[in-house]
Structures are given as C-alpha cells and as structure tokens.
Tab-separated table of C-alpha atoms and ligand atoms in Angstrom:
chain	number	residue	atom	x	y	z
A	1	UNK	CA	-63.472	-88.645	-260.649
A	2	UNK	CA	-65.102	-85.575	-261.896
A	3	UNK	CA	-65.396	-82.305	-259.708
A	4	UNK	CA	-69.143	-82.493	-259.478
A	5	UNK	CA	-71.085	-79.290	-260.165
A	6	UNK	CA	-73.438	-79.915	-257.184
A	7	UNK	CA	-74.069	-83.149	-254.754
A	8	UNK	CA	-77.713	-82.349	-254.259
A	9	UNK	CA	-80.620	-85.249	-255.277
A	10	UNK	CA	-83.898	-85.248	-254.662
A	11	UNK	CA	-84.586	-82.919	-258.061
A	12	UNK	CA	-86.868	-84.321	-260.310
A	13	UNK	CA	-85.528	-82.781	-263.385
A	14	UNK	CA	-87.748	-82.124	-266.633
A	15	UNK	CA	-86.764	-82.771	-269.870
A	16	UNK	CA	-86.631	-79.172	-271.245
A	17	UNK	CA	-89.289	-78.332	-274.078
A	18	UNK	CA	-87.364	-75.245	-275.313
A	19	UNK	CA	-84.955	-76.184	-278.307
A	20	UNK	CA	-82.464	-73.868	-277.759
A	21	UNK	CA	-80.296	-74.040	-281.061
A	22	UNK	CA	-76.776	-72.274	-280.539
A	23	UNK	CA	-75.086	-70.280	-282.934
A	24	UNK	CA	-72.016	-72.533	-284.017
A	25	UNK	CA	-70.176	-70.708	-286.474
A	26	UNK	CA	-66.669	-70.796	-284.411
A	27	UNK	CA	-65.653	-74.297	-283.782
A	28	UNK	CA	-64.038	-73.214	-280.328
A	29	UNK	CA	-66.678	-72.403	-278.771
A	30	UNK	CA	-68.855	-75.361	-277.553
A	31	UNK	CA	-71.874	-76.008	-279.430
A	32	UNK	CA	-75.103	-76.032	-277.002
A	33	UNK	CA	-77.894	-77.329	-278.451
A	34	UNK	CA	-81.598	-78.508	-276.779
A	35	UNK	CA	-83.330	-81.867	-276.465
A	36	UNK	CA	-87.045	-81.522	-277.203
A	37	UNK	CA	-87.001	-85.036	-278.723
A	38	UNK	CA	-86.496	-86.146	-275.030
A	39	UNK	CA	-89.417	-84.710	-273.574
A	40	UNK	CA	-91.334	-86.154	-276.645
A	41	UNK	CA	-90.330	-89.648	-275.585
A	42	UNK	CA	-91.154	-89.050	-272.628
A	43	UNK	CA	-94.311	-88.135	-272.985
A	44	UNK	CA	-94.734	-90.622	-275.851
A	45	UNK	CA	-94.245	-93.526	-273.241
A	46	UNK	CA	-96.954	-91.868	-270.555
A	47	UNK	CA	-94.848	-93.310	-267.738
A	48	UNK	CA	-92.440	-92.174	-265.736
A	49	UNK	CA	-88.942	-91.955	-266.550
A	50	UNK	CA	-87.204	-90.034	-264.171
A	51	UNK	CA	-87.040	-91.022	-260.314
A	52	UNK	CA	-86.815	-88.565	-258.099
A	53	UNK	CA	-83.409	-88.239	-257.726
A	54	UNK	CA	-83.794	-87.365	-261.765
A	55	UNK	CA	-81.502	-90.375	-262.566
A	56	UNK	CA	-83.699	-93.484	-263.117
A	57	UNK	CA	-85.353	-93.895	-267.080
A	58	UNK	CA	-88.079	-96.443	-267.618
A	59	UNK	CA	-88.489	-98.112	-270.613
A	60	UNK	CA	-91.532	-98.348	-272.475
A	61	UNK	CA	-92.164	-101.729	-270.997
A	62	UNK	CA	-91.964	-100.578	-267.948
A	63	UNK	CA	-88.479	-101.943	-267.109
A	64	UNK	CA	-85.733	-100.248	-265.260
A	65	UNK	CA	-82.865	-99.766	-267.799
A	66	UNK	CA	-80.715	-97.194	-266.810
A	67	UNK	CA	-79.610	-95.939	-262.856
A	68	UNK	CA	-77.446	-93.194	-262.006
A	69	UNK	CA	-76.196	-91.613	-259.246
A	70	UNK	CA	-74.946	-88.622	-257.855
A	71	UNK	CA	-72.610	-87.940	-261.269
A	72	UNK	CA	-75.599	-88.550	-263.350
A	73	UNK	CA	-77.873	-86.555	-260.933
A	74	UNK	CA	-75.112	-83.740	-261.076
A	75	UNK	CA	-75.407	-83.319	-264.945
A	76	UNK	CA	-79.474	-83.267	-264.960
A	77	UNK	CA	-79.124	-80.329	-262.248
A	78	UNK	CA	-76.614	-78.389	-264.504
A	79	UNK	CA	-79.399	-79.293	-267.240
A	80	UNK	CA	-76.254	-79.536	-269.979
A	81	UNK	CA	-74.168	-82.843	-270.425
A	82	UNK	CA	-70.813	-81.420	-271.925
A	83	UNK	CA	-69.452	-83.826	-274.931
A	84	UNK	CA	-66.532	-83.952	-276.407
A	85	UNK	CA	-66.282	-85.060	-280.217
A	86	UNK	CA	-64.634	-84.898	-283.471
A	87	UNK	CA	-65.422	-81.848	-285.688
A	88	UNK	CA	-63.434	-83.052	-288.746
A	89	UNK	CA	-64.826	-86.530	-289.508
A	90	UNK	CA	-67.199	-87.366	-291.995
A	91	UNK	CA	-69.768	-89.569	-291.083
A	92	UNK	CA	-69.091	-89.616	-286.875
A	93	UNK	CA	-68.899	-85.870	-286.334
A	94	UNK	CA	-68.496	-83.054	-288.022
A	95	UNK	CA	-69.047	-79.150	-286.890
A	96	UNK	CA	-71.208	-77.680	-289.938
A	97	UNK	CA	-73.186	-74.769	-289.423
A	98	UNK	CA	-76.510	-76.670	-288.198
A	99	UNK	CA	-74.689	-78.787	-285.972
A	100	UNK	CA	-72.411	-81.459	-285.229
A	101	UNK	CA	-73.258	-84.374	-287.655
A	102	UNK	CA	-72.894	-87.655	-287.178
A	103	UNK	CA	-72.832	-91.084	-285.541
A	104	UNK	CA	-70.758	-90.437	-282.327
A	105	UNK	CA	-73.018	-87.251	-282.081
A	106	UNK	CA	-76.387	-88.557	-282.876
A	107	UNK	CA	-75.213	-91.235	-279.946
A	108	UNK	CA	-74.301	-87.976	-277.363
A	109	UNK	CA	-77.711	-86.986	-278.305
A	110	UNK	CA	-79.530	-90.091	-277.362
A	111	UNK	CA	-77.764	-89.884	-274.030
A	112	UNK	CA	-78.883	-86.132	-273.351
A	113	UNK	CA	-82.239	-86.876	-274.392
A	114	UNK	CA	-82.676	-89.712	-271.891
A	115	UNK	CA	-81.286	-87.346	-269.464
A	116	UNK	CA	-83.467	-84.807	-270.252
A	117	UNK	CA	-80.861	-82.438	-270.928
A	118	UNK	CA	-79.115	-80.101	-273.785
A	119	UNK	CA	-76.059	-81.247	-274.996
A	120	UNK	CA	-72.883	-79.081	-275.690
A	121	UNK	CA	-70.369	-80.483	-277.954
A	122	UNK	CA	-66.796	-79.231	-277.972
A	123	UNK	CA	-63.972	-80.592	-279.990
A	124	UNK	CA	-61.890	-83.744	-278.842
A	125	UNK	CA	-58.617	-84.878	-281.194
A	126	UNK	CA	-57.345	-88.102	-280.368
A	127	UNK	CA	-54.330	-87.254	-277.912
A	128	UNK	CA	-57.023	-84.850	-275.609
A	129	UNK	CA	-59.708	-87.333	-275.172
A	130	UNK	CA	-58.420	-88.675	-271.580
A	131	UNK	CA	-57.175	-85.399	-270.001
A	132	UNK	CA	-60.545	-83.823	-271.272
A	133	UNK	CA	-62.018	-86.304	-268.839
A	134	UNK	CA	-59.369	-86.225	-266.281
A	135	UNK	CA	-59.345	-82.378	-266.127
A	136	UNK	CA	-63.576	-82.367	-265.816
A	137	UNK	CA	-63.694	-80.082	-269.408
A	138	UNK	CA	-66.236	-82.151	-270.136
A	139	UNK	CA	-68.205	-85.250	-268.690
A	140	UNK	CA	-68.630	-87.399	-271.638
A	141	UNK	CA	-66.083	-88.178	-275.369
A	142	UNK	CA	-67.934	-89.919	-277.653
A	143	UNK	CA	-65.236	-89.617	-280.377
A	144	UNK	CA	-64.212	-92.733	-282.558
A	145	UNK	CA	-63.072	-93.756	-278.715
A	146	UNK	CA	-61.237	-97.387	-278.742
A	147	UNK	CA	-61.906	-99.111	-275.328
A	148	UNK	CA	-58.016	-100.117	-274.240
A	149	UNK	CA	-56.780	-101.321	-271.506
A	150	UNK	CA	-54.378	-98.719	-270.844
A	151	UNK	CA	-57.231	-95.805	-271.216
A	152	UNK	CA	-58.999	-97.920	-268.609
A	153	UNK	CA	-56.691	-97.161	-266.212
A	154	UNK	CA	-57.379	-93.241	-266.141
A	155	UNK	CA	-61.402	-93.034	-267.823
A	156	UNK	CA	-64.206	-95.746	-267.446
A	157	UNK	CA	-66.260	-96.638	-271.042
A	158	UNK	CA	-69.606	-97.170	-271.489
A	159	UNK	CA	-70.514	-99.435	-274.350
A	160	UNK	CA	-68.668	-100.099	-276.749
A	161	UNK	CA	-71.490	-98.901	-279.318
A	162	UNK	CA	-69.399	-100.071	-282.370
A	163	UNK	CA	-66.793	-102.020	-283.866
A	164	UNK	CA	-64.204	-100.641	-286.680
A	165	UNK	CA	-61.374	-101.880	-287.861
A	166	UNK	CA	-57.741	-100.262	-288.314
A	167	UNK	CA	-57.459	-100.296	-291.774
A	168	UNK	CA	-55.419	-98.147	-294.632
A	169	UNK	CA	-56.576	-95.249	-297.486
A	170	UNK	CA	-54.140	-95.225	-300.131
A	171	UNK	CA	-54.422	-92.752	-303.436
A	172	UNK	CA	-56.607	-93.520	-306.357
A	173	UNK	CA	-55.705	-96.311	-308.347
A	174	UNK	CA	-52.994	-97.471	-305.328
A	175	UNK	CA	-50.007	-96.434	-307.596
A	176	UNK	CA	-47.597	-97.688	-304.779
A	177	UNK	CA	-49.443	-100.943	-304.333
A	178	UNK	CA	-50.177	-101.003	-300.517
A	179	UNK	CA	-51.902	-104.487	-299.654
A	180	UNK	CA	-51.927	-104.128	-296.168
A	181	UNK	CA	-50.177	-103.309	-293.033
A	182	UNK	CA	-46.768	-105.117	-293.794
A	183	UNK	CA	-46.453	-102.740	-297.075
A	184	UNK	CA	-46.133	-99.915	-294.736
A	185	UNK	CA	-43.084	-101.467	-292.640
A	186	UNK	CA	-41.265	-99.797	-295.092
A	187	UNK	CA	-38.346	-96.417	-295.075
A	188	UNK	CA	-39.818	-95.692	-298.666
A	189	UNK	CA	-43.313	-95.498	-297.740
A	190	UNK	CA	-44.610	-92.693	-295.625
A	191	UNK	CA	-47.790	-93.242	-293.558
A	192	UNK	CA	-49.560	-90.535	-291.892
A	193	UNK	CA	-51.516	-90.967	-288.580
A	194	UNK	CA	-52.748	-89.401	-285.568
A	195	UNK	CA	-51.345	-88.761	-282.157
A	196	UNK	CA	-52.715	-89.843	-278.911
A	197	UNK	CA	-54.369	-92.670	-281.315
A	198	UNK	CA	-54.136	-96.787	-281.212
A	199	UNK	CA	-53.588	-96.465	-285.401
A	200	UNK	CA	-49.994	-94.910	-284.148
A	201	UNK	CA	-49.569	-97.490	-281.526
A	202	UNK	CA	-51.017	-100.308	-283.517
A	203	UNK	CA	-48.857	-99.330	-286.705
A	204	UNK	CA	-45.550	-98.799	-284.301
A	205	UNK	CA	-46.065	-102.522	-283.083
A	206	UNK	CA	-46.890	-104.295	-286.260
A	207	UNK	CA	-44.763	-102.162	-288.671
A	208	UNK	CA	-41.770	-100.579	-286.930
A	209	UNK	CA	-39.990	-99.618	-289.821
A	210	UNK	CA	-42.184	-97.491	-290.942
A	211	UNK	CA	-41.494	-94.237	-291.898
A	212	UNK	CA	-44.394	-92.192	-289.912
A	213	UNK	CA	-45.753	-88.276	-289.961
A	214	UNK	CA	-48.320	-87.558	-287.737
A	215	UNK	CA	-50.876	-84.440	-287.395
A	216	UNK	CA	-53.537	-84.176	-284.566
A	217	UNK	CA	-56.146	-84.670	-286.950
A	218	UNK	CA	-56.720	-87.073	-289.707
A	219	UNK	CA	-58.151	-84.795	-292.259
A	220	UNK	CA	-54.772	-83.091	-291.740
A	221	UNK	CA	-53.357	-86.547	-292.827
A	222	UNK	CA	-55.693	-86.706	-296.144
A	223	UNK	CA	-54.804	-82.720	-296.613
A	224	UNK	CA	-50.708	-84.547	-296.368
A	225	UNK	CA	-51.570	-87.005	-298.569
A	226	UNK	CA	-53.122	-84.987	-301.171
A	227	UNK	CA	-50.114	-82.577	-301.115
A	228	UNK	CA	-48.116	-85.997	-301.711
A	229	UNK	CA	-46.079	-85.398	-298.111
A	230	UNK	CA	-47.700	-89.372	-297.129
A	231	UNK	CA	-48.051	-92.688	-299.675
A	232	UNK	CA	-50.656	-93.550	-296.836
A	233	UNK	CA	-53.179	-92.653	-293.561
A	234	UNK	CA	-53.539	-95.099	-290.972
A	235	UNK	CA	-56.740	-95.592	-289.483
A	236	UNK	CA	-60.319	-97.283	-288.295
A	237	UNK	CA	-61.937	-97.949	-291.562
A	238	UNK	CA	-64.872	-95.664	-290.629
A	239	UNK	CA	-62.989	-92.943	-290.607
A	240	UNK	CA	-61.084	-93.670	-293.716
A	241	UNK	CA	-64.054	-94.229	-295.510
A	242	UNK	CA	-65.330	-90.578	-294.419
A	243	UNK	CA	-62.874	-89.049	-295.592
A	244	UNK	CA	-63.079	-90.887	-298.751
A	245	UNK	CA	-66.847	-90.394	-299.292
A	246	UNK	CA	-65.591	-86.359	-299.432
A	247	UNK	CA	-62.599	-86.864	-302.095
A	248	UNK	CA	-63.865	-90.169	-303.866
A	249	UNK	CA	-61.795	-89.197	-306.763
A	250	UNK	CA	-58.591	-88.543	-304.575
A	251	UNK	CA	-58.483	-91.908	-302.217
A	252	UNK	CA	-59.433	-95.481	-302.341
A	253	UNK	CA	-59.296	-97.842	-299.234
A	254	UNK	CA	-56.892	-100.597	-298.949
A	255	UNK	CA	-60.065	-102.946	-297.453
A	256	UNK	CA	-57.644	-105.013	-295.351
A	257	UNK	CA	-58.689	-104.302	-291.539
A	258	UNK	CA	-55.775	-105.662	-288.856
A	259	UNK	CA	-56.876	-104.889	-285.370
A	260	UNK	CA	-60.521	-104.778	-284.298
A	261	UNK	CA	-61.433	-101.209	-282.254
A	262	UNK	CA	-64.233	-101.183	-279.989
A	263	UNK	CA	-65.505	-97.958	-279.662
A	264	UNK	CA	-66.636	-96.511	-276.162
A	265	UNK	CA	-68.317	-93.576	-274.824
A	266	UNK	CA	-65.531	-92.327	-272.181
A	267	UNK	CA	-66.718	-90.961	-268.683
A	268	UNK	CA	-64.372	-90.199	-265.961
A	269	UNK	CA	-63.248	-92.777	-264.017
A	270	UNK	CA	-65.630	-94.000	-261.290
A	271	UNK	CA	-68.477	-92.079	-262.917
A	272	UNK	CA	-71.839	-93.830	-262.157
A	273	UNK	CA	-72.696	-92.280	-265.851
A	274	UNK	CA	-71.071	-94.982	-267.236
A	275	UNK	CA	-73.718	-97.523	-266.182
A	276	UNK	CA	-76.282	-95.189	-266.914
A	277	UNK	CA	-74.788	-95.056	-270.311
A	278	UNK	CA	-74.995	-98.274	-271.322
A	279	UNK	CA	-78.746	-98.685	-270.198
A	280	UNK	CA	-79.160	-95.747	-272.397
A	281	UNK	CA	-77.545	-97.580	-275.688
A	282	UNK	CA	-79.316	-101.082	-274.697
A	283	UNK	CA	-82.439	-98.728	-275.059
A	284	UNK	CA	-81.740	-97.741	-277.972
A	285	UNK	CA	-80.285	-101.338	-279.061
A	286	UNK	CA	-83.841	-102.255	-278.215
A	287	UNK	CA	-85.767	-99.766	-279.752
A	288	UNK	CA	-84.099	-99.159	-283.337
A	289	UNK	CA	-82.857	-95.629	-282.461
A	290	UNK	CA	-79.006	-97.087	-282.646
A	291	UNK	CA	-80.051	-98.647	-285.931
A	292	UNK	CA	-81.883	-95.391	-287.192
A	293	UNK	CA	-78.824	-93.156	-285.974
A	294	UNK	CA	-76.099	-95.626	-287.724
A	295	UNK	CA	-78.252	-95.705	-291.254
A	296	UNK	CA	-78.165	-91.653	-291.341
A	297	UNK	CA	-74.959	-91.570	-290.445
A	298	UNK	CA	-72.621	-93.817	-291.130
A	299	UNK	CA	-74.880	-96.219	-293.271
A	300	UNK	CA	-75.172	-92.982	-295.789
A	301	UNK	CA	-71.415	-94.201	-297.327
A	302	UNK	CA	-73.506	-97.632	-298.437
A	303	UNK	CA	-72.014	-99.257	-295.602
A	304	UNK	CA	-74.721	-102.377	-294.167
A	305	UNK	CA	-76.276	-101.525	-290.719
A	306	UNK	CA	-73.861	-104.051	-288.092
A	307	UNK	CA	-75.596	-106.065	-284.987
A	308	UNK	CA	-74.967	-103.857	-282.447
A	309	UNK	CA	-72.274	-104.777	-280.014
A	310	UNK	CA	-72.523	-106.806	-276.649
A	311	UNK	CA	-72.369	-103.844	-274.304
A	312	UNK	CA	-70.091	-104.774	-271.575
A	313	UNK	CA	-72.240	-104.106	-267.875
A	314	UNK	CA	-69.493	-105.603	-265.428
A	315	UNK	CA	-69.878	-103.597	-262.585
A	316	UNK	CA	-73.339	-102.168	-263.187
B	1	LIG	N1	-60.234	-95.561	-282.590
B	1	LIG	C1	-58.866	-95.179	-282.523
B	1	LIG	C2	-58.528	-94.472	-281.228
B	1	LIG	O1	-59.386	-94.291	-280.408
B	1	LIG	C3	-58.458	-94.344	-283.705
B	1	LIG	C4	-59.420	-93.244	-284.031
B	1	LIG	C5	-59.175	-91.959	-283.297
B	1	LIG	O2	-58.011	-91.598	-283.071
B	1	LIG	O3	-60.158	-91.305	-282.988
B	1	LIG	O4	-57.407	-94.125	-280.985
C-alpha cells in the first residue's frame, strides 16, 4: 500500500495549462514534464471529467469510465504521478534529451493526462520494478512489465496494455544457427539476459543448461554481444526488435516467440489506481489514442498495429 502524500478529497483538481518541460540531461534525476494535452481534452469534450473528489473522468459519451479513490485522489493533490520506466529501450522508452520516448511512456502520459497531472519519469530496470512500488519511489512502472502471478503477490496491474513474446536476437547472418529456445540449452552457447526479468526465469525453466550472463539492462546485453562475450540475448520480441532497429547491421531476430508476456502497468498493491487505470486504457482502447501511441512508437519498426488486449477489471 503506498504511504499516501495526503488523505484529503473534496479537491476538484484542474488539469494544469502550464507545460512545464524539465531539463533532462542527467538520467538520475526524474524527468518532470506537464500535461497540457489533458486540459485540451478536457475542454475538447465540454463536460465534466473530474468529480469532486478529482478522481472520476467522463467520457465523451458521457459514460463513467474510470473511478478512483483516495490513492488516485492523493496523486491529483500532489499534481505529479511519479513513473517509473525504461531509459534504454528503443521503441518503449528511452531518456533522449526531449524526453522519454516511447510506448510504455506515451501510455504513462495518457494516464497523467486523464488525471490532469504532470508526469515524472525515473528509471526502472527489471529487478527494481516491485520494490520501486513497494518502497512508494514511485506510484506507477509502466516498463515492458509482465503481469505474473508471483509479482501479484507484492504489486496490483492495471491492464495488460500489450502482448509480446519472449523471443531471441542472434548476430547477423545467425553464424551459430540458433532456431529457438532449445539451441540455447546448450554449455557452448552463451545467452545474455536480464535480472529481476521472466526472460531469466523463463530461459532457466525451459533451457537449464544454458550457459547464462546477465547485466541489469538489456542494451548492456547487445553492448555483450557485440563485444562477442554472448552468442545470444534473451528477451520479449519488442524489445529485441528495438534494439535491432538501432544496430540493423549488427543483429537479426531469431522470430521464434516461446512464452506469451502480458504487459501491465504496476501500482502498489491495493491501490484504487489500478482500476482507475484500466478505465483510462479502455478510453483510449475506445478512442484510437492506444492505436495512435503504438503506431509512433512501436509501429515505427514496421511492426502491424495489434487488437488491443482484453483488459482484465476483476475487482473494479
Ligand atoms: N517482460 C519481461 C519482464 O517483465 C521482460 C522484459 C523486462 O525485463 O522488462 O520481466
């Protein structure tokens, strides 16, 4: 449960009109960053989207399709949602000097502009995502963030927004000839991965005998692989392809997925964001902004714009 900044309602919070673009050159500092497009779709539907406890949005049909609560009222009073996110992946979020770019951040953004609030990104690696939430450093990962059981247990998810695959990138030309995951249960082939992520657990199930490095990051992976210290990375095709789209001439992708990875946007446990969340993406589901945000992103590696995922609202 997150420490909440304040318990006070009863705010009717305004979607800020000042763009207030922070200077981002060091990537530990958190990126803040405003939401004027909120208050333009806000004003663009003439109704009203806020309740008074600040927490309720309206679509533009008039139908209720997102609710907080107190954790949801808490974040509009602080007037920042705090998101954690990759900086090093092409195509879901990277930190470049006007911004975090991406799908997972053009997502955060959706959510902060519903909210009415800036957004400040700061940088989530696999292994941190769950004790960023646990530890209240921030109130929302969107982060290449598989939905699993056993992250269940200690974070809620809202969505999941998107489905990859766990698949393999392999050097130009695939000199060892990698088909798939059983090539990699192999001593002589090294595969590269990273911790705190299902790729490690999924590639320590279905190919124990693999000889493994792991970094933090994945670009430190590619970085390994280019140095010829890994035959192989292990990871959702997404990200592989990322990477690839920034070293075409380096890496080519095995294009055998094994696991399905539903990603999620993680909240702390109990959070009534989480429901709020997903009335957020089924908004955007509804309106084309998903399909907009996945075609600028994502869809920019010639990858075909998915049906967006059955959001899962058990308990909302
Ligand atoms: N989606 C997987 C996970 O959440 C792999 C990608 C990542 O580590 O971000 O563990």
């Amino acid at each position: 449960m997150r420490m909440r900044r304040s318990q006070r309602v009863g705010v009717v919070v305004m979607a800020s009109a000042a763009m207030i673009l922070a200077a981002c050159g060091d990537d530990a500092d958190p990126a803040t960053e405003g939401s004027d497009t909120g208050s333009e779709a806000m004003s663009e539907t003439g109704s009203e989207m806020m309740s008074e406890t600040g927490s309720e949005m309206m679509s533009e049909t008039g139908s209720e399709t997102a609710v907080g609560g107190e954790d949801v009222a808490a974040i509009q009073e602080a007037g920042t949602i705090r998101v954690g996110t990759k900086y090093d992946q092409p195509l879901f979020g990277v930190n470049s000097p006007s911004g975090v770019v991406g799908f997972d951040a053009e997502i955060a953004r959706l959510v902060a502009e519903s909210l009415g609030v800036e957004v400040e990104f700061s940088e989530a690696v696999s292994a941190n995502r769950e004790p960023f939430l646990e530890t209240d450093q921030v109130d929302m990962v969107a982060a290449t963030y598989t939905i699993n059981d056993e992250r269940d247990e200690v974070v809620d998810f809202a969505g999941p927004y998107y489905v990859a695959g766990q698949d393999i990138m392999v050097a130009a030309g695939n000199p060892e000839g990698i088909e798939g995951i059983d090539s990699l249960n192999s001593a002589d082939i090294t595969t590269c991965t990273a911790e705190g992520s299902t790729s490690l657990d999924n590639l320590n199930e279905m190919a124990p005998d693999a000889d493994v490095i792991t970094f933090d990051t994945y670009s430190k992976c590619a970085d390994a692989m280019g140095q010829g210290r890994a035959a192989a990375v292990t990871t959702d095709n997404v990200i592989l392809i990322g990477l690839i789209s920034e070293a075409p001439d380096d890496f080519e992708l095995v294009d055998n997925p094994f696991t399905e990875e539903p990603y999620g946007l993680g909240v702390p446990e109990g959070s009534d964001l989480r429901c709020y969340v997903n009335g957020v993406l089924q908004e955007a589901y509804d309106s084309g902004a998903w399909a907009t945000a996945y075609e600028e992103t994502v869809g920019t590696a010639g990858a075909k714009t998915p049906e967006p995922p059955e959001i899962n609202n058990d308990g909302c």
